[in-house]
Structure formats: structure tokens, C-alpha cells
Coordinates of C-alpha atoms in Angstrom, one line a residue:
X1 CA 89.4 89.0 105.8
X2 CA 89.1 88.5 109.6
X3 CA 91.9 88.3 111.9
X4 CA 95.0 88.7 109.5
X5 CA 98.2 87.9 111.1
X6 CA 100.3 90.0 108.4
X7 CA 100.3 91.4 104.8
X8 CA 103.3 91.9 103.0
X9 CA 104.7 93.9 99.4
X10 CA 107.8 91.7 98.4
X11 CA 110.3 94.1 96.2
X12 CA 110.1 91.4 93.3
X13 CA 108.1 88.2 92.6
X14 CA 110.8 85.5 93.5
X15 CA 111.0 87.0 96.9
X16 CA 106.8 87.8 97.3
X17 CA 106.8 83.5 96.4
X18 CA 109.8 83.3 99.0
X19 CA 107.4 84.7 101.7
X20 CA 104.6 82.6 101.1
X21 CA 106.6 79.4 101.1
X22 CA 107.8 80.5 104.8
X23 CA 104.3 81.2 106.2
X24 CA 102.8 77.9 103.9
X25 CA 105.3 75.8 106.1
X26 CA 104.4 77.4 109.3
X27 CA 101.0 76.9 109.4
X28 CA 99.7 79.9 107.8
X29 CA 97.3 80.1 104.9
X30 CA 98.4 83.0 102.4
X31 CA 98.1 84.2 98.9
X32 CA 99.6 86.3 96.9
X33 CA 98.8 88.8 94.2
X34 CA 99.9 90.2 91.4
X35 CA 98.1 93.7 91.8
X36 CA 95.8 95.2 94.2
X37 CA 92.9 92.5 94.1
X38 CA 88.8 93.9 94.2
X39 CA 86.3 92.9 96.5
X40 CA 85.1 89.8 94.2
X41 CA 89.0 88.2 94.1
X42 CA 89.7 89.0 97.7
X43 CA 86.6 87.2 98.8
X44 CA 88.1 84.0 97.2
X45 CA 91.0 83.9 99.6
X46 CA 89.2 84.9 103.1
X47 CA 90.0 81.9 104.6
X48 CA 94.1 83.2 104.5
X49 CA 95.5 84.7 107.5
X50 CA 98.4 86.5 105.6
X51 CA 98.1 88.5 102.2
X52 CA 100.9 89.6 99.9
X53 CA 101.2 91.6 97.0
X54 CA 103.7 91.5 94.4
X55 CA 105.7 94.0 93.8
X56 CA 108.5 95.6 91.3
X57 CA 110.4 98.2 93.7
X58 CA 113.6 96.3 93.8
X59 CA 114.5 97.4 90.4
X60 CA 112.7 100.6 90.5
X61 CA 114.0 104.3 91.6
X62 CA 112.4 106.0 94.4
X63 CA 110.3 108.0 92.0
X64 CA 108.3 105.7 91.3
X65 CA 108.4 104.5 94.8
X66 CA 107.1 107.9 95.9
X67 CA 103.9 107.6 94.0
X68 CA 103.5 103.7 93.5
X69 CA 105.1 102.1 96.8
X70 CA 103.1 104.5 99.2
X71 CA 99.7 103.5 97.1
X72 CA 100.5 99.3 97.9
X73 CA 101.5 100.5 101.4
X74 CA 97.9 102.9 101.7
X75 CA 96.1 100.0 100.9
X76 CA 97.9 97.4 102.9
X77 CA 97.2 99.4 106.0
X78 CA 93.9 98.8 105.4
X79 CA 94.0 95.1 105.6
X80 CA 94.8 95.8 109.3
X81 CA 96.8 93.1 109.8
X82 CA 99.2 92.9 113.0
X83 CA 102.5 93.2 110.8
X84 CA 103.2 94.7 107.7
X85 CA 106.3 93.9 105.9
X86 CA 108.2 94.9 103.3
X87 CA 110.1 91.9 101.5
X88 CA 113.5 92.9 100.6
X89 CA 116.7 90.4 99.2
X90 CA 118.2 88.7 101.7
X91 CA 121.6 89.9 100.1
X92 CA 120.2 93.3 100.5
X93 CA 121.2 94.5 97.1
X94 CA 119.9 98.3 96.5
X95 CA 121.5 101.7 95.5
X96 CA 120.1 105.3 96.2
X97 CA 119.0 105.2 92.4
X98 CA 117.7 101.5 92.6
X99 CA 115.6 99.4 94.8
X100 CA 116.4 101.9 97.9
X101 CA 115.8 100.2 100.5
X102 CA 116.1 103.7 102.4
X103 CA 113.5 105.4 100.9
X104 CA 111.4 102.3 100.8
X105 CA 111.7 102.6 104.6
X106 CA 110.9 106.7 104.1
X107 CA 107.6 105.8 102.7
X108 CA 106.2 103.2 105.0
X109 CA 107.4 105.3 108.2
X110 CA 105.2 107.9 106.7
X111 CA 102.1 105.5 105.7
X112 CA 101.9 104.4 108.9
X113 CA 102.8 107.2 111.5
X114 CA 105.6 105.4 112.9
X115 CA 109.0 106.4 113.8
X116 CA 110.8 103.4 114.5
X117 CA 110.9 100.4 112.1
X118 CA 112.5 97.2 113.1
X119 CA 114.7 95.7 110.3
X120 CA 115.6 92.2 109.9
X121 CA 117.5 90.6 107.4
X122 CA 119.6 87.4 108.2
X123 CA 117.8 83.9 107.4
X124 CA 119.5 80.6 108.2
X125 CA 117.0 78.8 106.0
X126 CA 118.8 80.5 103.1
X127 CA 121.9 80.7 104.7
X128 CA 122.0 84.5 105.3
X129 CA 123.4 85.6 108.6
X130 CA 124.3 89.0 110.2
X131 CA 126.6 89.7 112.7
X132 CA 127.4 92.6 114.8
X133 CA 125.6 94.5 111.4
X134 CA 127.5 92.5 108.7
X135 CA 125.9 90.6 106.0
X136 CA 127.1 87.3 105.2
X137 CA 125.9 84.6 102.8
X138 CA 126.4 81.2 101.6
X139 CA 127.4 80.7 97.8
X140 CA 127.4 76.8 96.8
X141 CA 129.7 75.3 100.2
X142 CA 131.8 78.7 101.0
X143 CA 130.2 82.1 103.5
X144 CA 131.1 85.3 102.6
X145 CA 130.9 88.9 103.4
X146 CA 128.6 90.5 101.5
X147 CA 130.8 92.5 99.8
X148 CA 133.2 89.4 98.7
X149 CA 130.5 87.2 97.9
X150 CA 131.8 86.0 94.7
X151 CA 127.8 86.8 92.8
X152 CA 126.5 89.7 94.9
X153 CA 129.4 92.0 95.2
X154 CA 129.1 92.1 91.2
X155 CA 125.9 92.3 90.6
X156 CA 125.1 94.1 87.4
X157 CA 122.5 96.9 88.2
X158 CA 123.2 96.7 92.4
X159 CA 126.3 95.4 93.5
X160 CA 127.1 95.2 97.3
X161 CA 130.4 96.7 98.0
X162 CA 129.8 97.4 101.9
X163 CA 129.1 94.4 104.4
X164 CA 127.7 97.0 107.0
X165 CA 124.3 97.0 106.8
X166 CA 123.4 100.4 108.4
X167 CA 126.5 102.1 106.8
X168 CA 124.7 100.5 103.3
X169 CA 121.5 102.2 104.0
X170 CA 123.0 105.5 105.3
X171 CA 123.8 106.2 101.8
X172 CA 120.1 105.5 100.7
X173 CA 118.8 107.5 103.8
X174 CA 119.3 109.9 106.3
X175 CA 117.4 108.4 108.9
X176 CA 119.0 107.7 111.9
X177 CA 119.7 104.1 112.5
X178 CA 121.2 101.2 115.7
X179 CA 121.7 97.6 115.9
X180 CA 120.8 95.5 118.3
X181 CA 123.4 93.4 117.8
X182 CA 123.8 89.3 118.7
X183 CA 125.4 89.5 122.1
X184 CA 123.0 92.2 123.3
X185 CA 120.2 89.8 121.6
X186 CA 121.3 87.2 123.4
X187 CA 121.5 88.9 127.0
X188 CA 118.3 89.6 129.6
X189 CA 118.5 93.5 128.4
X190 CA 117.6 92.7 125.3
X191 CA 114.0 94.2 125.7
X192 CA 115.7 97.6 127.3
X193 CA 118.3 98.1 124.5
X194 CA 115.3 97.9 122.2
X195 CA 113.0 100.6 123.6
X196 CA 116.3 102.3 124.6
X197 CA 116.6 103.3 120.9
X198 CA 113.5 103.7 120.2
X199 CA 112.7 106.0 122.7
X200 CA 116.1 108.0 121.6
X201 CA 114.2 108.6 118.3
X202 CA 116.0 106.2 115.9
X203 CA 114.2 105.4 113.4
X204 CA 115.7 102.2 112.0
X205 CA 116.3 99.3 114.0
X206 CA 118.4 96.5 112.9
X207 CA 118.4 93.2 114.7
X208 CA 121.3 90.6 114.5
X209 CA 120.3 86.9 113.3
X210 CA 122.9 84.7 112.8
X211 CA 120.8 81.3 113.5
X212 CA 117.7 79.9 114.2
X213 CA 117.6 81.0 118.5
X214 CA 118.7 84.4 117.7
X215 CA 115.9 84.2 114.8
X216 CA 113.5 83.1 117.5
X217 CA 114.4 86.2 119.7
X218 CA 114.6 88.5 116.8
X219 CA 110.5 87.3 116.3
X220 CA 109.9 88.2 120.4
X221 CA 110.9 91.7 119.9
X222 CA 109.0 92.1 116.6
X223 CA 105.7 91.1 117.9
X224 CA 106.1 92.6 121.4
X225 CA 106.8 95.9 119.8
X226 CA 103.6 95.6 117.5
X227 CA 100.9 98.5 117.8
X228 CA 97.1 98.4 117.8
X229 CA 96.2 98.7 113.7
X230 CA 99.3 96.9 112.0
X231 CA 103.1 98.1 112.9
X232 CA 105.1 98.2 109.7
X233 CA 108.5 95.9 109.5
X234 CA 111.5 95.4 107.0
X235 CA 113.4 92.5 105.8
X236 CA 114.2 89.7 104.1
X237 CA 111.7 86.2 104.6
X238 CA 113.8 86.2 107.7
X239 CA 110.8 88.3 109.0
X240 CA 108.5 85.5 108.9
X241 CA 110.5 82.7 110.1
X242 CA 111.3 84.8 113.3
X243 CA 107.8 85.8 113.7
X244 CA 106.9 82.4 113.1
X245 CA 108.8 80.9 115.8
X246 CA 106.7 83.1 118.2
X247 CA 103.4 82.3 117.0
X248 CA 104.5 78.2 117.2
X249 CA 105.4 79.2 121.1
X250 CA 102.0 81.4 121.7
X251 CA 100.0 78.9 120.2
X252 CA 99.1 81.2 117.3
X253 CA 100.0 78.9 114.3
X254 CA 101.3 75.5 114.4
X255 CA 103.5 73.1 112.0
X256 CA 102.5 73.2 108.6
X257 CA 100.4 71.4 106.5
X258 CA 101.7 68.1 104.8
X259 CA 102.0 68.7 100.9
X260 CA 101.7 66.1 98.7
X261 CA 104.3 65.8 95.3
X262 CA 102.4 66.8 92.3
X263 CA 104.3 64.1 90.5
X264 CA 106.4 64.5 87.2
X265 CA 105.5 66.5 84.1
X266 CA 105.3 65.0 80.6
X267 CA 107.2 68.3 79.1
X268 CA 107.2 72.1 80.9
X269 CA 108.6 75.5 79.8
X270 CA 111.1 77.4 81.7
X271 CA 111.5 81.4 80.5
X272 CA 114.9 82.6 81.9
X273 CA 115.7 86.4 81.9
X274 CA 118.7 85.6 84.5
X275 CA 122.6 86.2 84.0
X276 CA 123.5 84.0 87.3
X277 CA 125.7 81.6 87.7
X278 CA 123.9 80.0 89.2
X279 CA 121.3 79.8 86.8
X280 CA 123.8 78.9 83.7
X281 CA 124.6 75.9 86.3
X282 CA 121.1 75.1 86.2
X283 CA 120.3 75.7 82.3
X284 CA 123.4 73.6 81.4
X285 CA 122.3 70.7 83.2
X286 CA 118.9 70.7 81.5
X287 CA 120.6 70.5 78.2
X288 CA 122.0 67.4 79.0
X289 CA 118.9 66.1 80.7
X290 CA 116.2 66.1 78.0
X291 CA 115.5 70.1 77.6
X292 CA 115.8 71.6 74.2
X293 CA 117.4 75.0 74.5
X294 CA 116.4 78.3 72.6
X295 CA 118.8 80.8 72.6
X296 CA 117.4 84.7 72.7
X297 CA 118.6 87.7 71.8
X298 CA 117.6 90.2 74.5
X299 CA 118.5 93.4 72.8
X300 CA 116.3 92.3 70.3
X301 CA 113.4 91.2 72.3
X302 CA 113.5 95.3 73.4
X303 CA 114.1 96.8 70.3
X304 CA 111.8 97.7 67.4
X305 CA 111.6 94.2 66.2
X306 CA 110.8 92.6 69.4
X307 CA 107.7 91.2 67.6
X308 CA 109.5 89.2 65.6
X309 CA 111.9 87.9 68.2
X310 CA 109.1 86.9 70.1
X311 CA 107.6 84.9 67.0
X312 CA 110.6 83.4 66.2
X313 CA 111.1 82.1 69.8
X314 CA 107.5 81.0 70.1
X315 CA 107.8 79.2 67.0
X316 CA 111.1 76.8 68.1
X317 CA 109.3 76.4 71.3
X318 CA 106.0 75.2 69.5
X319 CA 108.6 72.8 67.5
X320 CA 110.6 71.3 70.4
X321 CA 106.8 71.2 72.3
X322 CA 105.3 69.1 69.8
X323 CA 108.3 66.7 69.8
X324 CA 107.7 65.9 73.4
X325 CA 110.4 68.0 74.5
X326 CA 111.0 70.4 77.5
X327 CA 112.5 73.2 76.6
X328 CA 114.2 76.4 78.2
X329 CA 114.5 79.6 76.7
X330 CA 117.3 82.0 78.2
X331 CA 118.5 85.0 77.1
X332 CA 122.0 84.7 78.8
X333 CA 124.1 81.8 79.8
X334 CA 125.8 83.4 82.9
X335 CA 127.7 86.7 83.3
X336 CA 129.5 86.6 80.6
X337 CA 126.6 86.9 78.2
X338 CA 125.5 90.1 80.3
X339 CA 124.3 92.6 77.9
X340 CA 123.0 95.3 80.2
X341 CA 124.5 98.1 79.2
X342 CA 122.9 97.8 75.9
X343 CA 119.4 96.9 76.9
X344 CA 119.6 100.1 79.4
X345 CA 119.9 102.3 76.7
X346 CA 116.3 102.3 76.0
X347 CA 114.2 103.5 78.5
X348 CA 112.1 100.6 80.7
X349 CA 113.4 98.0 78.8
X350 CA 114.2 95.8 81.0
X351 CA 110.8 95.7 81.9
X352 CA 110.2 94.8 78.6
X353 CA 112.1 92.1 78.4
X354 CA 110.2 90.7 81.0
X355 CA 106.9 90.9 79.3
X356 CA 108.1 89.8 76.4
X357 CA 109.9 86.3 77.7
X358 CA 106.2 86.7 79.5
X359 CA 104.2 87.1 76.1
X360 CA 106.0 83.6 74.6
X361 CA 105.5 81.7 77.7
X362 CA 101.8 82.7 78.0
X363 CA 101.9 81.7 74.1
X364 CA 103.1 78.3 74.4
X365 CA 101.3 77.8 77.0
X366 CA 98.0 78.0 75.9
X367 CA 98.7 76.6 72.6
X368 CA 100.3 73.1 73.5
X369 CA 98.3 72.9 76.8
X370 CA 100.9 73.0 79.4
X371 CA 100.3 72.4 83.0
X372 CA 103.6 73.6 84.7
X373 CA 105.8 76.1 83.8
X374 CA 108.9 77.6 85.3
X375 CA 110.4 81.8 85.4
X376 CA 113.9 82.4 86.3
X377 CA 115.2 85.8 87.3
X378 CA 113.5 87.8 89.9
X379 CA 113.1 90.9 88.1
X380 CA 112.2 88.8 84.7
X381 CA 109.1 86.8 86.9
X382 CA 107.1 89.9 88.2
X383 CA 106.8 91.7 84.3
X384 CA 106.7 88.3 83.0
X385 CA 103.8 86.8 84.9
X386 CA 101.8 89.7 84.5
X387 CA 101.8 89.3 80.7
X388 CA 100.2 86.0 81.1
X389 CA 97.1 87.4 83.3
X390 CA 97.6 85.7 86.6
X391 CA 95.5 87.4 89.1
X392 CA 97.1 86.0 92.4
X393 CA 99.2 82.8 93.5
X394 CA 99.0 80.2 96.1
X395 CA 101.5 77.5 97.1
X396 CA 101.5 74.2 95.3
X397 CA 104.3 72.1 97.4
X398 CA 108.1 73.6 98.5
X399 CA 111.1 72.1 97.2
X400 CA 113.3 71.7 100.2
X401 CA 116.3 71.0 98.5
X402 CA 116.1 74.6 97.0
X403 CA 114.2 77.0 99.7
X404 CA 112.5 80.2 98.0
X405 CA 111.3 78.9 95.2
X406 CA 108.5 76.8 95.7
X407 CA 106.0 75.3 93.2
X408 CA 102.8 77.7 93.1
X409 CA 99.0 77.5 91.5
X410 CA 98.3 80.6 89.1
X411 CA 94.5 82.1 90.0
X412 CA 93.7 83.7 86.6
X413 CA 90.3 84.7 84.5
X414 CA 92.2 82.9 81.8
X415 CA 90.6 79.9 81.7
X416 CA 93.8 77.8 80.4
X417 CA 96.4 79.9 82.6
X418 CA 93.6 79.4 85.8
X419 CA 95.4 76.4 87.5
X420 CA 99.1 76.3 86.1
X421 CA 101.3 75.2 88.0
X422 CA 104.0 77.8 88.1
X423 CA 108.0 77.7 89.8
X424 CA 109.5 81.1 90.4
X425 CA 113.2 81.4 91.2
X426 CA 115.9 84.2 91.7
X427 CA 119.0 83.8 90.3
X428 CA 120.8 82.9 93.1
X429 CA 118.4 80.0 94.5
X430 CA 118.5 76.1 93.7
X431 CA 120.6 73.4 92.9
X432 CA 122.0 72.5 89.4
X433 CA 119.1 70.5 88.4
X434 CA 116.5 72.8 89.7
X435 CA 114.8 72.4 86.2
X436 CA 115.0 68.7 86.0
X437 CA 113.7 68.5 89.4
X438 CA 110.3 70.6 88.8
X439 CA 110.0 69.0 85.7
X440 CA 109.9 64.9 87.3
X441 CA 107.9 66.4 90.2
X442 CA 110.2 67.6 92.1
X443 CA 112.3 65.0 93.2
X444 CA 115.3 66.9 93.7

């Protein structure tokens, strides 16, 4: 690997994807994997100028982030690319015993000897925006504050009750932390105010974007403030476009590469561990557009008799498969069918629940042949695709209609998963026929 403009750890596999679609478009040849790759797998991709690595943190506590967050971050570093970032959720969802984002920050200050970390997270491309600190974000037609949004602000394992971005983290954190905010973005000192605070010692630095100009100037003071060996950065995708928008003007990268449609499938398989709304939307519509759906019990995919869960939903999906069918399989149809207060009483399980939704994709697969498949729920894709032995993912074609969830190739040893076409999505991302549309090739 010669020359790499950035790596990155994304805090789940919907966002690592999310990432890769935004560099993809700009110009910028990048893969992702699903662990720490050797020598042999690496050499495959040393043509890419940016490498990611899939990661889990978002719903994991900072114990494990003390041993297994500092290990992806050791080894990043020695990639020695210019920026290294840590992928967070654009709605910035965490908690000091969840996904914190504060310690994350803890950890990657330490990994790489630096005391001030630059923090972005608005991107207009997903209509996210901050303002003087505040998270806002877009939920079908309507903005919100962060902490009315009518999803994130009751989100079942992280909910975002505070808008204030700093005040958010200063409850994961005691690390002192200053905005540069938009009007002092947008004003000649914006250079000064930065090193201002840095110089002063703080160690978190959060920078206003609330469109794609004050994304552009959010990117000049990320890469002017880069060090020799790699300078470590957090934030949402928002990262990339910003920095993006700099390497365009510097003549680093230029536009993307033209993809072409991959054309419709004769049946696919979509695996859905969400409780969205947006993804019930989504499921719903597929049952009334040639999907079978398979209802499954996800207290019983984690309990004692998860094998025979997964055998009973493997064999409907085999049935509705062989018919010609598509078919979806969901453990929840919105927030109402929420059960996680009795998955969490069994320790890890909802990691579980991910490999197992994983196990019956990887499964059907195989045995019927497929050639695209879809994951739904962030959490649900990284413990999910690991069960069906991906090694590392590359971008297929974006679906513009629904940014951050693009259409990816699976790189596996497995020769029948080696070449799947695979569509990741959160639960918040895509329109109502997001299924349908991966399904006829993306004609959304």
C-alpha cells in the first residue's frame, strides 16, 4: 500500500459501507474489511488509496473498546495514511455505557500521541447538519433537533435526548472540548480560532457543517492541520465528503468513476434484524411487491433452541426460493415489535442474533445459488456478515436515491459467497421500496 490518502474503523458495518460509497464517488479506490486482513489479502487491494475496517464499537462498552478499539487503531497507524478516522452515526447516538463516542476519542488520542482531535459530524448528503453545536436531521420531509427527532430521540439501546453535541460527549468524557462554530467558519479567522484552541490544550474540536461550503471549509482545516505519519479524525461520512472537496480543489482526486447498473435480480434475500420505521416502511412494501415474508422470533433465535429457529427459517426460505420468490426475513416490523428488553437478558445476545439471521442467509445462499443479497440493521450487518465468511468488501454501484447504502461485492475464500453481490442499510436509510429497488437493479 503506497501513498494512502486515509484508513478508517466505522463503529458498525452500515456506516464502514457508508464511507466507502463517499470516497467510491469521489474518485478514490477503497475497500473494506471485515477484520484485520494478512499480507496475502492486503496485497489484493494495493491499487486502493483508502482502507477501512469494519468495526462493532457502536454497540459495544468501552471495555471492550479499551482492549479491541486500541488494537484496530494500533494497526491502522501503521497503514500511515494521512487521515485516520473514526466512522461514527451521523445522529451521533452513544451513551457512557454504549458506543462512547468519548472514550472512542480517549483511545485514538492515545494511539496516536495527539492532543487535539478535530470532530466532524454534519453531512448534507444525508441531510445531517450542525449548527452553532446542535445536531439536526432530516426524517422523511420534516428537520429536527436531535433530540425531537421523532426515531433517534427513542432509540432503543441509545437514545439522543441532548442536541448539543459537546454537552453529549461531556457525559462520555472528560476531555475538554470547543466548537468552531458556522459563523466563525465562515469568517477570515477561521484558521486562528482553530490553532487558538488547540494551542489552549482542548482536546476535542468540533466544526460546524450545515451545507456543502461550510463542508468544503470544514475539509481545509482538516487536512491543513494533518501531521507527518497520519493525524487521527472523528465523525460521521461527513469526514470524507469535506476532505473530499479539498482533494477535488488540490488536484488530489477527481470525480468519480461512472458505475454501470448491475441490472435486476431473478429473486434475492434480505435478513432484517432492524426495528425502524423506516425499515417496517420498507418490509411492507416488499410484501406487496413480490417478497414472501418470514416472520422470526428473535428471543428464540438467542435462546437455547436457536438451532431450531434457524432451521425452521432456513427451511421457509428454501420453500419461497424454490418458488421463484424473494423473500425477506425480519424479526420485527417496526417499534412496536421491539423486544429488547428480553433479548438483553442474556449476555451478547444481540450479537447473536446477528449471526444467527447471518447463519440462514449464508445457508440459503449457497444452497439456491443466489447472487445478491441484502442486511438490514446496522448492528445486525457486522455479526451477520461475518457468519457468512466475507473477508473484505468493495463497491458495486450507489443507489442515489438512498445515500449510505450502496450495493457492494463480498471478497470471500468461499467460493460461492466470493462475488455476492451484497446491500447493507441502517435502519434509518432508504426509501420505502428500498428492497424492490435492489432487487430490479436498482432502479429506485
Amino acid at each position: 500500500m503506497q501513498d494512502l490518502l486515509l484508513s478508517y474503523y466505522g463503529d458498525d458495518l452500515t456506516g464502514s459501507t457508508d464511507v466507502m460509497e463517499a470516497l467510491e464517488l469521489g474518485g478514490v479506490p477503497t475497500v473494506l474489511f471485515m477484520r484485520q486482513p494478512d499480507e496475502t489479502l492486503l496485497s489484493r487491494f494495493a491499487h486502493c488509496r483508502a482502507i477501512g475496517l469494519a468495526g462493532t464499537s457502536r454497540s459495544e462498552t468501552p471495555r471492550w473498546m479499551d482492549t479491541h478499539l486500541r488494537e484496530a487503531f494500533a494497526w491502522l497507524k501503521t497503514l500511515n495514511a494521512a487521515i485516520c478516522h473514526y466512522k461514527v452515526c451521523s445522529t451521533f447516538d452513544s451513551s457512557p455505557t454504549i458506543g462512547s463516542i468519548g472514550r472512542a476519542i480517549e483511545i485514538g488520542r492515545s494511539v496516536f500521541a495527539q492532543a487535539s482531535v478535530p470532530l466532524v459530524v454534519g453531512a448534507p448528503q444525508l441531510r445531517r447538519y450542525t449548527a452553532f453545536g446542535h445536531l439536526f436531521a432530516a426524517y422523511r420531509d420534516q428537520y429536527f433537533r436531535i433530540d425531537r427527532h421523532p426515531v433517534m430521540s427513542r432509540h432503543p439501546t441509545t437514545p439522543m435526548d441532548e442536541s448539543d453535541l459537546l454537552i453529549h460527549l461531556s457525559r462520555q468524557t472528560e476531555l475538554s472540548s470547543g466548537l468552531i462554530d458556522l459563523a466563525t467558519l465562515q469568517s477570515a479567522s477561521r484558521s486562528a480560532a482553530f490553532d487558538r484552541l488547540t494551542a489552549n490544550g482542548t482536546a476535542i474540536v468540533l466544526v460546524d457543517v450545515d451545507s456543502r461550503e461550510t463542508q468544503a471549509l470544514a475539509g481545509k482545516e482538516i487536512w491543513r492541520v494533518r501531521k507527518p505519519g497520519g493525524s487521527f479524525v472523528v465523525g460521521s461520512s461527513g469526514v470524507e465528503y469535506a476532505l473530499l472537496a479539498e482533494w477535488v480543489s488540490n488536484g488530489i482526486a477527481s470525480a468519480g468513476q461512472g458505475f454501470t447498473p448491475p441490472g435486476a435480480a431473478e429473486r434475492i434475500a434480505v435478513v432484517s434484524g432492524s426495528c425502524s420505521p423506516t425499515t417496517e416502511r420498507q418490509i411492507r412494501h416488499s410484501l406487496t411487491d413480490g417478497f414472501d415474508g418470514i416472520e422470526v422470533d428473535p428471543v428464540e433465535l438467542v435462546s437455547e433452541a436457536s438451532q431450531l429457529a434457524i432451521a425452521r427459517a432456513t427451511a421457509s426460505g428454501r420453500a419461497s426460493l424454490q418458488a421463484g420468490r424473494s423473500i425477506i426475513l425480519y424479526t420485527a416490523l417496526g417499534p412496536a415489535a421491539e423486544r429488547g428488553a428480553e433479548i438483553d437478558r442474556q449476555e451478547g445476545a444481540r450479537h447473536k442474533l446477528g449471526r444467527s439471521l447471518g447463519e440462514i442467509l449464508r445457508s440459503l445462499t449457497i444452497e439456491q445459488s443466489l447472487r445478491r443479497v441484502v442486511i438490514a440493521g446496522g448492528d445486525t450487518s457486522s455479526h451477520a456478515l461475518g457468519e457468512m465468511g466475507v473477508d473484505a468488501l468493495t463497491i458495486r454501484m450507489p443507489l442515489p436515491a438512498s445515500p449510505g447504502s450502496p450495493l457492494c461485492v463480498a471478497h470471500s475464500r468461499v467460493k460461492a459467497i466470493d462475488g455476492l453481490e451484497v446491500a447493507l442499510k441502517g435502519g434509518q436509510v432508504g426509501t420505502d421500496r428500498y428492497f424492490s429497488a435492489i432487487r430490479d437493479g436498482l432502479g429506485d
